Amino acid sequence: MEDLTGKVAVVTGASSGIGEAAARLLAAEGVHVILSARRRERIEALAQELGDKATAVVADVTDADQVHALFDTVRARFGGLDLLFNNAGLGVFGRFTDSTPEDWRRMIDANIYGVLNCTHAAIPLMKERPGAMISSVSSTGGRYGIEGWSVYSATKFAIVGFHDALRKELGLEGIRVSVIEPGAVWTEFGHNVPEEALRERRANLDALTAADVAQALVYAFAQHPRVLVEEILVRPVKQVAP
Ligand code: NDP
């Protein structure tokens, strides 16, 4: 494994769940982490806890201007970027026939436009940085359609397709493009699923912790720059389907 000391990472959705766990683990590995999300108080508290290993920058990934301001800050403060972790996202649960265009738009904006906005702004900062990596969080729902999550699944399938094409565009420049597809994880995700049902499903599956997913990210990032861990599907062993 490579030494990650001194690397620079942007983590979107760092205010909770997988993003927060990834930020903690990266900082523990010596990476300077730019924590981004909309909830200022959460990322500022985490930045304070992580000390000189973290900087908090509020940004809504669906807003291209805010995303540009985020990456302008990265350029001004650090001069470049080694890791973009496109983790911010959301899912609205429900049968497609009961869903609304507003639900679709929220998921498409955060899960697709968010990744596109951040990736587009980050790539110029990743040139000539050996081992630079873009990692985006898809889902097992990005590999298999999941009942009740049709539009969410569509957004996560889109990320897998986008990354496969982007990998071909950026590989010869040495920029690694990688996808993580987690199964069920104990986080705040699933805000409109009845709390008891969500807890029961995660308990029955012995769901992953956010730190388990963070480990997968760091495993991929800490490989030698010639090594691309292209895709990691990581699920609770008891989640046998889908
Ligand atoms: P959380 O709800 O805990 O975290 C989601 C994060 O995304 C929050 O930090 C939130 O921050 C951020 N976010 C949402 N919308 C925006 C936005 N418009 N702009 C900036 N940040 C935003 O859930 P998870 O940690 O589980 O989710 C992380 C990723 O993992 C998501 O992409 C999700 O789809 C994926 N995933 C989760 C699984 C699970 O079972 N938990 C399974 C498979 C994939 P804030 O509200 O402060 O902006």
PDB file of C-alpha atoms and ligand atoms in Angstrom:
ATOM      1  CA  MET A   1       0.000   0.000   0.000  1.00  0.00           C
ATOM      2  CA  GLU A   2       1.195   3.536  -0.808  1.00  0.00           C
ATOM      3  CA  ASP A   3       1.790   6.182   1.835  1.00  0.00           C
ATOM      4  CA  LEU A   4      -1.038   8.724   1.543  1.00  0.00           C
ATOM      5  CA  THR A   5       0.573  11.397   3.693  1.00  0.00           C
ATOM      6  CA  GLY A   6       0.204  14.855   2.169  1.00  0.00           C
ATOM      7  CA  LYS A   7      -2.373  13.863  -0.437  1.00  0.00           C
ATOM      8  CA  VAL A   8      -5.350  16.179  -0.941  1.00  0.00           C
ATOM      9  CA  ALA A   9      -8.922  14.872  -1.140  1.00  0.00           C
ATOM     10  CA  VAL A  10     -12.368  16.362  -1.649  1.00  0.00           C
ATOM     11  CA  VAL A  11     -15.155  14.370  -0.013  1.00  0.00           C
ATOM     12  CA  THR A  12     -18.694  15.377  -0.930  1.00  0.00           C
ATOM     13  CA  GLY A  13     -21.446  14.462   1.484  1.00  0.00           C
ATOM     14  CA  ALA A  14     -18.946  14.609   4.346  1.00  0.00           C
ATOM     15  CA  SER A  15     -21.581  15.710   6.855  1.00  0.00           C
ATOM     16  CA  SER A  16     -22.803  12.191   7.647  1.00  0.00           C
ATOM     17  CA  GLY A  17     -22.629   8.482   6.884  1.00  0.00           C
ATOM     18  CA  ILE A  18     -20.136   7.147   4.356  1.00  0.00           C
ATOM     19  CA  GLY A  19     -18.643  10.573   3.569  1.00  0.00           C
ATOM     20  CA  GLU A  20     -17.978  11.351   7.199  1.00  0.00           C
ATOM     21  CA  ALA A  21     -16.392   7.931   7.747  1.00  0.00           C
ATOM     22  CA  ALA A  22     -14.271   8.335   4.610  1.00  0.00           C
ATOM     23  CA  ALA A  23     -13.088  11.743   5.781  1.00  0.00           C
ATOM     24  CA  ARG A  24     -12.088  10.346   9.169  1.00  0.00           C
ATOM     25  CA  LEU A  25     -10.182   7.434   7.667  1.00  0.00           C
ATOM     26  CA  LEU A  26      -8.433   9.522   5.026  1.00  0.00           C
ATOM     27  CA  ALA A  27      -7.373  12.055   7.665  1.00  0.00           C
ATOM     28  CA  ALA A  28      -6.055   9.213   9.820  1.00  0.00           C
ATOM     29  CA  GLU A  29      -3.941   8.163   6.798  1.00  0.00           C
ATOM     30  CA  GLY A  30      -2.415  11.640   6.612  1.00  0.00           C
ATOM     31  CA  VAL A  31      -4.570  13.009   3.795  1.00  0.00           C
ATOM     32  CA  HIS A  32      -5.765  16.615   3.931  1.00  0.00           C
ATOM     33  CA  VAL A  33      -9.525  16.369   3.441  1.00  0.00           C
ATOM     34  CA  ILE A  34     -11.779  19.093   2.111  1.00  0.00           C
ATOM     35  CA  LEU A  35     -15.118  18.309   3.716  1.00  0.00           C
ATOM     36  CA  SER A  36     -18.071  19.404   1.641  1.00  0.00           C
ATOM     37  CA  ALA A  37     -21.845  19.238   2.156  1.00  0.00           C
ATOM     38  CA  ARG A  38     -24.765  21.617   2.677  1.00  0.00           C
ATOM     39  CA  ARG A  39     -24.996  21.326   6.478  1.00  0.00           C
ATOM     40  CA  ARG A  40     -22.362  23.808   7.570  1.00  0.00           C
ATOM     41  CA  GLU A  41     -22.482  23.060  11.290  1.00  0.00           C
ATOM     42  CA  ARG A  42     -21.794  19.341  10.706  1.00  0.00           C
ATOM     43  CA  ILE A  43     -18.757  19.776   8.473  1.00  0.00           C
ATOM     44  CA  GLU A  44     -17.344  22.601  10.564  1.00  0.00           C
ATOM     45  CA  ALA A  45     -17.597  20.453  13.708  1.00  0.00           C
ATOM     46  CA  LEU A  46     -15.864  17.566  11.916  1.00  0.00           C
ATOM     47  CA  ALA A  47     -13.167  19.880  10.569  1.00  0.00           C
ATOM     48  CA  GLN A  48     -12.520  21.152  14.054  1.00  0.00           C
ATOM     49  CA  GLU A  49     -12.242  17.586  15.336  1.00  0.00           C
ATOM     50  CA  LEU A  50      -9.815  16.582  12.575  1.00  0.00           C
ATOM     51  CA  GLY A  51      -7.699  19.705  13.136  1.00  0.00           C
ATOM     52  CA  ASP A  52      -5.088  20.578  10.527  1.00  0.00           C
ATOM     53  CA  LYS A  53      -6.084  17.536   8.445  1.00  0.00           C
ATOM     54  CA  ALA A  54      -9.375  19.068   7.306  1.00  0.00           C
ATOM     55  CA  THR A  55     -11.007  22.120   5.754  1.00  0.00           C
ATOM     56  CA  ALA A  56     -14.783  22.612   5.579  1.00  0.00           C
ATOM     57  CA  VAL A  57     -16.305  24.155   2.454  1.00  0.00           C
ATOM     58  CA  VAL A  58     -20.085  24.342   2.157  1.00  0.00           C
ATOM     59  CA  ALA A  59     -21.425  23.446  -1.291  1.00  0.00           C
ATOM     60  CA  ASP A  60     -24.574  22.044  -2.821  1.00  0.00           C
ATOM     61  CA  VAL A  61     -23.344  19.665  -5.520  1.00  0.00           C
ATOM     62  CA  THR A  62     -26.389  20.354  -7.670  1.00  0.00           C
ATOM     63  CA  ASP A  63     -25.336  24.002  -8.025  1.00  0.00           C
ATOM     64  CA  ALA A  64     -22.534  24.377 -10.587  1.00  0.00           C
ATOM     65  CA  ASP A  65     -21.529  27.821  -9.256  1.00  0.00           C
ATOM     66  CA  GLN A  66     -21.104  26.526  -5.711  1.00  0.00           C
ATOM     67  CA  VAL A  67     -19.131  23.553  -7.017  1.00  0.00           C
ATOM     68  CA  HIS A  68     -16.822  25.833  -8.991  1.00  0.00           C
ATOM     69  CA  ALA A  69     -16.265  27.954  -5.893  1.00  0.00           C
ATOM     70  CA  LEU A  70     -15.381  24.784  -3.968  1.00  0.00           C
ATOM     71  CA  PHE A  71     -12.751  23.701  -6.494  1.00  0.00           C
ATOM     72  CA  ASP A  72     -11.437  27.278  -6.858  1.00  0.00           C
ATOM     73  CA  THR A  73     -10.778  27.146  -3.120  1.00  0.00           C
ATOM     74  CA  VAL A  74      -8.969  23.818  -3.523  1.00  0.00           C
ATOM     75  CA  ARG A  75      -6.812  25.240  -6.301  1.00  0.00           C
ATOM     76  CA  ALA A  76      -5.981  28.387  -4.323  1.00  0.00           C
ATOM     77  CA  ARG A  77      -5.200  26.567  -1.072  1.00  0.00           C
ATOM     78  CA  PHE A  78      -3.559  23.350  -2.317  1.00  0.00           C
ATOM     79  CA  GLY A  79      -2.658  23.838  -5.985  1.00  0.00           C
ATOM     80  CA  GLY A  80      -4.099  20.486  -7.044  1.00  0.00           C
ATOM     81  CA  LEU A  81      -6.139  17.466  -6.048  1.00  0.00           C
ATOM     82  CA  ASP A  82      -5.347  13.751  -5.615  1.00  0.00           C
ATOM     83  CA  LEU A  83      -8.752  12.284  -4.769  1.00  0.00           C
ATOM     84  CA  LEU A  84     -12.312  13.258  -5.550  1.00  0.00           C
ATOM     85  CA  PHE A  85     -14.793  11.143  -3.602  1.00  0.00           C
ATOM     86  CA  ASN A  86     -18.188  11.751  -5.218  1.00  0.00           C
ATOM     87  CA  ASN A  87     -20.272  10.460  -2.363  1.00  0.00           C
ATOM     88  CA  ALA A  88     -23.107  12.996  -1.908  1.00  0.00           C
ATOM     89  CA  GLY A  89     -26.433  11.511  -2.894  1.00  0.00           C
ATOM     90  CA  LEU A  90     -29.942  10.717  -1.875  1.00  0.00           C
ATOM     91  CA  GLY A  91     -32.719   8.249  -2.478  1.00  0.00           C
ATOM     92  CA  VAL A  92     -36.471   8.724  -2.301  1.00  0.00           C
ATOM     93  CA  PHE A  93     -38.197   5.417  -1.644  1.00  0.00           C
ATOM     94  CA  GLY A  94     -41.543   4.417  -3.187  1.00  0.00           C
ATOM     95  CA  ARG A  95     -43.260   2.678  -6.044  1.00  0.00           C
ATOM     96  CA  PHE A  96     -42.683   4.436  -9.359  1.00  0.00           C
ATOM     97  CA  THR A  97     -46.426   4.905  -9.905  1.00  0.00           C
ATOM     98  CA  ASP A  98     -46.620   6.849  -6.640  1.00  0.00           C
ATOM     99  CA  SER A  99     -43.535   8.992  -7.271  1.00  0.00           C
ATOM    100  CA  THR A 100     -43.495  12.560  -8.551  1.00  0.00           C
ATOM    101  CA  PRO A 101     -41.347  14.462 -11.065  1.00  0.00           C
ATOM    102  CA  GLU A 102     -40.069  16.449  -8.084  1.00  0.00           C
ATOM    103  CA  ASP A 103     -38.740  13.221  -6.510  1.00  0.00           C
ATOM    104  CA  TRP A 104     -37.092  12.231  -9.804  1.00  0.00           C
ATOM    105  CA  ARG A 105     -35.520  15.647 -10.172  1.00  0.00           C
ATOM    106  CA  ARG A 106     -34.062  15.638  -6.658  1.00  0.00           C
ATOM    107  CA  MET A 107     -32.373  12.283  -7.242  1.00  0.00           C
ATOM    108  CA  ILE A 108     -31.168  13.083 -10.744  1.00  0.00           C
ATOM    109  CA  ASP A 109     -29.835  16.475  -9.624  1.00  0.00           C
ATOM    110  CA  ALA A 110     -27.888  15.159  -6.642  1.00  0.00           C
ATOM    111  CA  ASN A 111     -26.845  11.731  -7.884  1.00  0.00           C
ATOM    112  CA  ILE A 112     -26.052  12.554 -11.519  1.00  0.00           C
ATOM    113  CA  TYR A 113     -25.586  16.319 -11.903  1.00  0.00           C
ATOM    114  CA  GLY A 114     -23.737  16.402  -8.592  1.00  0.00           C
ATOM    115  CA  VAL A 115     -21.202  13.861  -9.836  1.00  0.00           C
ATOM    116  CA  LEU A 116     -20.906  15.580 -13.223  1.00  0.00           C
ATOM    117  CA  ASN A 117     -20.454  19.048 -11.704  1.00  0.00           C
ATOM    118  CA  CYS A 118     -17.763  17.913  -9.283  1.00  0.00           C
ATOM    119  CA  THR A 119     -15.934  15.667 -11.728  1.00  0.00           C
ATOM    120  CA  HIS A 120     -15.856  18.340 -14.439  1.00  0.00           C
ATOM    121  CA  ALA A 121     -14.437  20.915 -12.021  1.00  0.00           C
ATOM    122  CA  ALA A 122     -11.957  18.472 -10.449  1.00  0.00           C
ATOM    123  CA  ILE A 123     -10.268  16.977 -13.526  1.00  0.00           C
ATOM    124  CA  PRO A 124      -8.114  20.043 -14.352  1.00  0.00           C
ATOM    125  CA  LEU A 125      -6.751  19.910 -10.786  1.00  0.00           C
ATOM    126  CA  MET A 126      -5.778  16.246 -11.107  1.00  0.00           C
ATOM    127  CA  LYS A 127      -3.392  16.510 -14.052  1.00  0.00           C
ATOM    128  CA  GLU A 128       0.203  15.525 -13.311  1.00  0.00           C
ATOM    129  CA  ARG A 129      -0.719  14.171  -9.877  1.00  0.00           C
ATOM    130  CA  PRO A 130       0.528  10.544  -9.763  1.00  0.00           C
ATOM    131  CA  GLY A 131      -2.149   8.234  -8.382  1.00  0.00           C
ATOM    132  CA  ALA A 132      -4.938  10.791  -8.771  1.00  0.00           C
ATOM    133  CA  MET A 133      -8.307   9.097  -8.475  1.00  0.00           C
ATOM    134  CA  ILE A 134     -11.969   9.906  -8.972  1.00  0.00           C
ATOM    135  CA  SER A 135     -14.171   7.553  -6.991  1.00  0.00           C
ATOM    136  CA  SER A 136     -17.939   7.764  -7.062  1.00  0.00           C
ATOM    137  CA  VAL A 137     -20.468   5.992  -4.915  1.00  0.00           C
ATOM    138  CA  SER A 138     -22.997   4.051  -6.926  1.00  0.00           C
ATOM    139  CA  SER A 139     -24.880   1.219  -5.203  1.00  0.00           C
ATOM    140  CA  THR A 140     -25.871  -2.399  -5.577  1.00  0.00           C
ATOM    141  CA  GLY A 141     -28.913  -0.543  -6.944  1.00  0.00           C
ATOM    142  CA  GLY A 142     -26.594   0.607  -9.750  1.00  0.00           C
ATOM    143  CA  ARG A 143     -26.026  -2.998 -10.762  1.00  0.00           C
ATOM    144  CA  TYR A 144     -29.476  -4.483 -10.097  1.00  0.00           C
ATOM    145  CA  GLY A 145     -32.889  -2.830 -10.199  1.00  0.00           C
ATOM    146  CA  ILE A 146     -34.400  -2.725  -6.722  1.00  0.00           C
ATOM    147  CA  GLU A 147     -38.148  -2.636  -6.151  1.00  0.00           C
ATOM    148  CA  GLY A 148     -39.196   0.670  -4.624  1.00  0.00           C
ATOM    149  CA  TRP A 149     -35.998   2.362  -5.791  1.00  0.00           C
ATOM    150  CA  SER A 150     -36.517   2.542  -9.569  1.00  0.00           C
ATOM    151  CA  VAL A 151     -35.422   6.130 -10.220  1.00  0.00           C
ATOM    152  CA  TYR A 152     -32.670   5.886  -7.617  1.00  0.00           C
ATOM    153  CA  SER A 153     -31.435   2.738  -9.379  1.00  0.00           C
ATOM    154  CA  ALA A 154     -31.540   4.584 -12.699  1.00  0.00           C
ATOM    155  CA  THR A 155     -29.309   7.337 -11.312  1.00  0.00           C
ATOM    156  CA  LYS A 156     -26.853   4.835  -9.890  1.00  0.00           C
ATOM    157  CA  PHE A 157     -26.742   2.814 -13.153  1.00  0.00           C
ATOM    158  CA  ALA A 158     -25.915   6.118 -14.836  1.00  0.00           C
ATOM    159  CA  ILE A 159     -22.889   6.566 -12.599  1.00  0.00           C
ATOM    160  CA  VAL A 160     -21.541   3.133 -13.526  1.00  0.00           C
ATOM    161  CA  GLY A 161     -21.888   3.926 -17.246  1.00  0.00           C
ATOM    162  CA  PHE A 162     -20.402   7.384 -16.876  1.00  0.00           C
ATOM    163  CA  HIS A 163     -17.390   6.019 -15.032  1.00  0.00           C
ATOM    164  CA  ASP A 164     -16.742   3.271 -17.535  1.00  0.00           C
ATOM    165  CA  ALA A 165     -16.564   5.838 -20.335  1.00  0.00           C
ATOM    166  CA  LEU A 166     -14.593   8.355 -18.265  1.00  0.00           C
ATOM    167  CA  ARG A 167     -12.059   5.659 -17.345  1.00  0.00           C
ATOM    168  CA  LYS A 168     -11.342   5.250 -21.056  1.00  0.00           C
ATOM    169  CA  GLU A 169     -10.956   9.004 -21.538  1.00  0.00           C
ATOM    170  CA  LEU A 170      -8.653   9.597 -18.561  1.00  0.00           C
ATOM    171  CA  GLY A 171      -6.696   6.374 -18.203  1.00  0.00           C
ATOM    172  CA  LEU A 172      -3.847   7.327 -20.521  1.00  0.00           C
ATOM    173  CA  GLU A 173      -3.360  10.516 -18.490  1.00  0.00           C
ATOM    174  CA  GLY A 174      -2.895   8.382 -15.393  1.00  0.00           C
ATOM    175  CA  ILE A 175      -6.109   9.525 -13.697  1.00  0.00           C
ATOM    176  CA  ARG A 176      -7.802   6.547 -12.088  1.00  0.00           C
ATOM    177  CA  VAL A 177     -11.587   6.300 -12.313  1.00  0.00           C
ATOM    178  CA  SER A 178     -13.231   3.977  -9.846  1.00  0.00           C
ATOM    179  CA  VAL A 179     -16.712   3.103  -8.589  1.00  0.00           C
ATOM    180  CA  ILE A 180     -17.897   1.794  -5.231  1.00  0.00           C
ATOM    181  CA  GLU A 181     -21.227  -0.030  -5.097  1.00  0.00           C
ATOM    182  CA  PRO A 182     -22.301  -0.586  -1.506  1.00  0.00           C
ATOM    183  CA  GLY A 183     -25.169  -2.736  -0.360  1.00  0.00           C
ATOM    184  CA  ALA A 184     -27.058  -1.807   2.812  1.00  0.00           C
ATOM    185  CA  VAL A 185     -25.144   0.535   5.134  1.00  0.00           C
ATOM    186  CA  TRP A 186     -26.151   1.970   8.524  1.00  0.00           C
ATOM    187  CA  THR A 187     -26.408   5.710   7.735  1.00  0.00           C
ATOM    188  CA  GLU A 188     -29.025   8.466   7.532  1.00  0.00           C
ATOM    189  CA  PHE A 189     -29.820   7.307   3.968  1.00  0.00           C
ATOM    190  CA  GLY A 190     -33.469   6.334   3.400  1.00  0.00           C
ATOM    191  CA  HIS A 191     -35.028   9.404   5.003  1.00  0.00           C
ATOM    192  CA  ASN A 192     -38.561   8.569   3.807  1.00  0.00           C
ATOM    193  CA  VAL A 193     -38.491   4.865   4.665  1.00  0.00           C
ATOM    194  CA  PRO A 194     -40.389   4.185   7.915  1.00  0.00           C
ATOM    195  CA  GLU A 195     -37.713   4.157  10.604  1.00  0.00           C
ATOM    196  CA  GLU A 196     -38.713   0.840  12.156  1.00  0.00           C
ATOM    197  CA  ALA A 197     -38.707  -0.949   8.768  1.00  0.00           C
ATOM    198  CA  LEU A 198     -35.316   0.466   7.900  1.00  0.00           C
ATOM    199  CA  ARG A 199     -33.814  -0.528  11.233  1.00  0.00           C
ATOM    200  CA  GLU A 200     -35.255  -4.044  10.954  1.00  0.00           C
ATOM    201  CA  ARG A 201     -33.946  -4.558   7.415  1.00  0.00           C
ATOM    202  CA  ARG A 202     -30.458  -3.350   8.330  1.00  0.00           C
ATOM    203  CA  ALA A 203     -30.399  -5.457  11.493  1.00  0.00           C
ATOM    204  CA  ASN A 204     -31.561  -8.570   9.616  1.00  0.00           C
ATOM    205  CA  LEU A 205     -28.884  -8.082   6.988  1.00  0.00           C
ATOM    206  CA  ASP A 206     -26.219  -7.184   9.546  1.00  0.00           C
ATOM    207  CA  ALA A 207     -25.671  -4.109   7.369  1.00  0.00           C
ATOM    208  CA  LEU A 208     -22.261  -2.614   6.687  1.00  0.00           C
ATOM    209  CA  THR A 209     -20.988   0.283   8.746  1.00  0.00           C
ATOM    210  CA  ALA A 210     -19.995   3.479   6.984  1.00  0.00           C
ATOM    211  CA  ALA A 211     -16.428   2.704   8.059  1.00  0.00           C
ATOM    212  CA  ASP A 212     -16.560  -0.587   6.099  1.00  0.00           C
ATOM    213  CA  VAL A 213     -17.220   1.387   2.913  1.00  0.00           C
ATOM    214  CA  ALA A 214     -14.535   3.928   3.799  1.00  0.00           C
ATOM    215  CA  GLN A 215     -12.063   1.035   4.006  1.00  0.00           C
ATOM    216  CA  ALA A 216     -12.937   0.072   0.434  1.00  0.00           C
ATOM    217  CA  LEU A 217     -12.212   3.605  -0.752  1.00  0.00           C
ATOM    218  CA  VAL A 218      -8.873   3.793   1.015  1.00  0.00           C
ATOM    219  CA  TYR A 219      -7.933   0.332  -0.269  1.00  0.00           C
ATOM    220  CA  ALA A 220      -8.448   1.529  -3.854  1.00  0.00           C
ATOM    221  CA  PHE A 221      -6.748   4.894  -3.326  1.00  0.00           C
ATOM    222  CA  ALA A 222      -3.698   3.457  -1.583  1.00  0.00           C
ATOM    223  CA  GLN A 223      -2.759   1.153  -4.462  1.00  0.00           C
ATOM    224  CA  HIS A 224       0.316   1.942  -6.525  1.00  0.00           C
ATOM    225  CA  PRO A 225      -0.502   4.636  -9.150  1.00  0.00           C
ATOM    226  CA  ARG A 226      -0.277   2.010 -11.917  1.00  0.00           C
ATOM    227  CA  VAL A 227      -3.097   0.019 -10.289  1.00  0.00           C
ATOM    228  CA  LEU A 228      -6.724   0.831 -10.965  1.00  0.00           C
ATOM    229  CA  VAL A 229      -9.284  -0.813  -8.712  1.00  0.00           C
ATOM    230  CA  GLU A 230     -12.021  -0.121 -11.198  1.00  0.00           C
ATOM    231  CA  GLU A 231     -15.077  -1.301  -9.284  1.00  0.00           C
ATOM    232  CA  ILE A 232     -15.816  -2.444  -5.756  1.00  0.00           C
ATOM    233  CA  LEU A 233     -19.172  -4.033  -4.996  1.00  0.00           C
ATOM    234  CA  VAL A 234     -19.267  -4.367  -1.227  1.00  0.00           C
ATOM    235  CA  ARG A 235     -22.302  -5.770   0.520  1.00  0.00           C
ATOM    236  CA  PRO A 236     -23.306  -7.353   3.807  1.00  0.00           C
ATOM    237  CA  VAL A 237     -22.689 -11.085   3.496  1.00  0.00           C
ATOM    238  CA  LYS A 238     -26.313 -11.713   4.491  1.00  0.00           C
ATOM    239  CA  GLN A 239     -27.634  -9.445   1.709  1.00  0.00           C
ATOM    240  CA  VAL A 240     -27.946 -12.303  -0.762  1.00  0.00           C
ATOM    241  CA  ALA A 241     -30.337 -10.423  -3.066  1.00  0.00           C
ATOM    242  CA  PRO A 242     -30.388  -8.355  -5.133  1.00  0.00           C
TER     243      PRO A 242
HETATM  244  P1  NDP B   1     -26.353   9.972   4.281  1.00  0.00           P
HETATM  245  O1  NDP B   1     -27.752  10.433   4.085  1.00  0.00           O
HETATM  246  O2  NDP B   1     -25.850   9.759   5.667  1.00  0.00           O
HETATM  247  O3  NDP B   1     -25.340  10.962   3.551  1.00  0.00           O
HETATM  248  C1  NDP B   1     -25.650  11.620   2.361  1.00  0.00           C
HETATM  249  C2  NDP B   1     -24.706  12.793   2.228  1.00  0.00           C
HETATM  250  O4  NDP B   1     -24.945  13.431   0.984  1.00  0.00           O
HETATM  251  C3  NDP B   1     -24.898  13.825   3.326  1.00  0.00           C
HETATM  252  O5  NDP B   1     -23.636  14.184   3.812  1.00  0.00           O
HETATM  253  C4  NDP B   1     -25.562  14.990   2.612  1.00  0.00           C
HETATM  254  O6  NDP B   1     -25.105  16.208   3.185  1.00  0.00           O
HETATM  255  C5  NDP B   1     -25.001  14.827   1.206  1.00  0.00           C
HETATM  256  N1  NDP B   1     -25.819  15.456   0.190  1.00  0.00           N
HETATM  257  C6  NDP B   1     -27.064  15.099  -0.235  1.00  0.00           C
HETATM  258  N2  NDP B   1     -27.478  15.953  -1.172  1.00  0.00           N
HETATM  259  C7  NDP B   1     -26.491  16.858  -1.352  1.00  0.00           C
HETATM  260  C8  NDP B   1     -26.341  17.992  -2.170  1.00  0.00           C
HETATM  261  N3  NDP B   1     -27.298  18.395  -3.018  1.00  0.00           N
HETATM  262  N4  NDP B   1     -25.187  18.697  -2.108  1.00  0.00           N
HETATM  263  C9  NDP B   1     -24.213  18.320  -1.249  1.00  0.00           C
HETATM  264  N5  NDP B   1     -24.300  17.263  -0.436  1.00  0.00           N
HETATM  265  C10 NDP B   1     -25.430  16.548  -0.486  1.00  0.00           C
HETATM  266  O7  NDP B   1     -26.254   8.628   3.466  1.00  0.00           O
HETATM  267  P2  NDP B   1     -25.030   7.705   2.992  1.00  0.00           P
HETATM  268  O8  NDP B   1     -23.791   8.034   3.700  1.00  0.00           O
HETATM  269  O9  NDP B   1     -25.525   6.328   3.042  1.00  0.00           O
HETATM  270  O10 NDP B   1     -24.944   8.126   1.469  1.00  0.00           O
HETATM  271  C11 NDP B   1     -23.734   8.365   0.797  1.00  0.00           C
HETATM  272  C12 NDP B   1     -23.817   7.753  -0.592  1.00  0.00           C
HETATM  273  O11 NDP B   1     -23.941   6.340  -0.475  1.00  0.00           O
HETATM  274  C13 NDP B   1     -25.012   8.215  -1.416  1.00  0.00           C
HETATM  275  O12 NDP B   1     -24.581   8.486  -2.741  1.00  0.00           O
HETATM  276  C14 NDP B   1     -25.934   7.006  -1.401  1.00  0.00           C
HETATM  277  O13 NDP B   1     -26.738   6.950  -2.548  1.00  0.00           O
HETATM  278  C15 NDP B   1     -24.921   5.874  -1.370  1.00  0.00           C
HETATM  279  N6  NDP B   1     -25.386   4.577  -0.908  1.00  0.00           N
HETATM  280  C16 NDP B   1     -25.878   4.395   0.371  1.00  0.00           C
HETATM  281  C17 NDP B   1     -26.290   3.140   0.792  1.00  0.00           C
HETATM  282  C18 NDP B   1     -26.858   2.899   2.162  1.00  0.00           C
HETATM  283  O14 NDP B   1     -27.427   1.816   2.389  1.00  0.00           O
HETATM  284  N7  NDP B   1     -26.709   3.799   3.104  1.00  0.00           N
HETATM  285  C19 NDP B   1     -26.204   1.979  -0.111  1.00  0.00           C
HETATM  286  C20 NDP B   1     -25.636   2.268  -1.399  1.00  0.00           C
HETATM  287  C21 NDP B   1     -25.241   3.516  -1.766  1.00  0.00           C
HETATM  288  P3  NDP B   1     -26.000  17.516   3.437  1.00  0.00           P
HETATM  289  O15 NDP B   1     -27.397  17.084   3.683  1.00  0.00           O
HETATM  290  O16 NDP B   1     -25.338  18.152   4.625  1.00  0.00           O
HETATM  291  O17 NDP B   1     -25.819  18.317   2.197  1.00  0.00           O
END
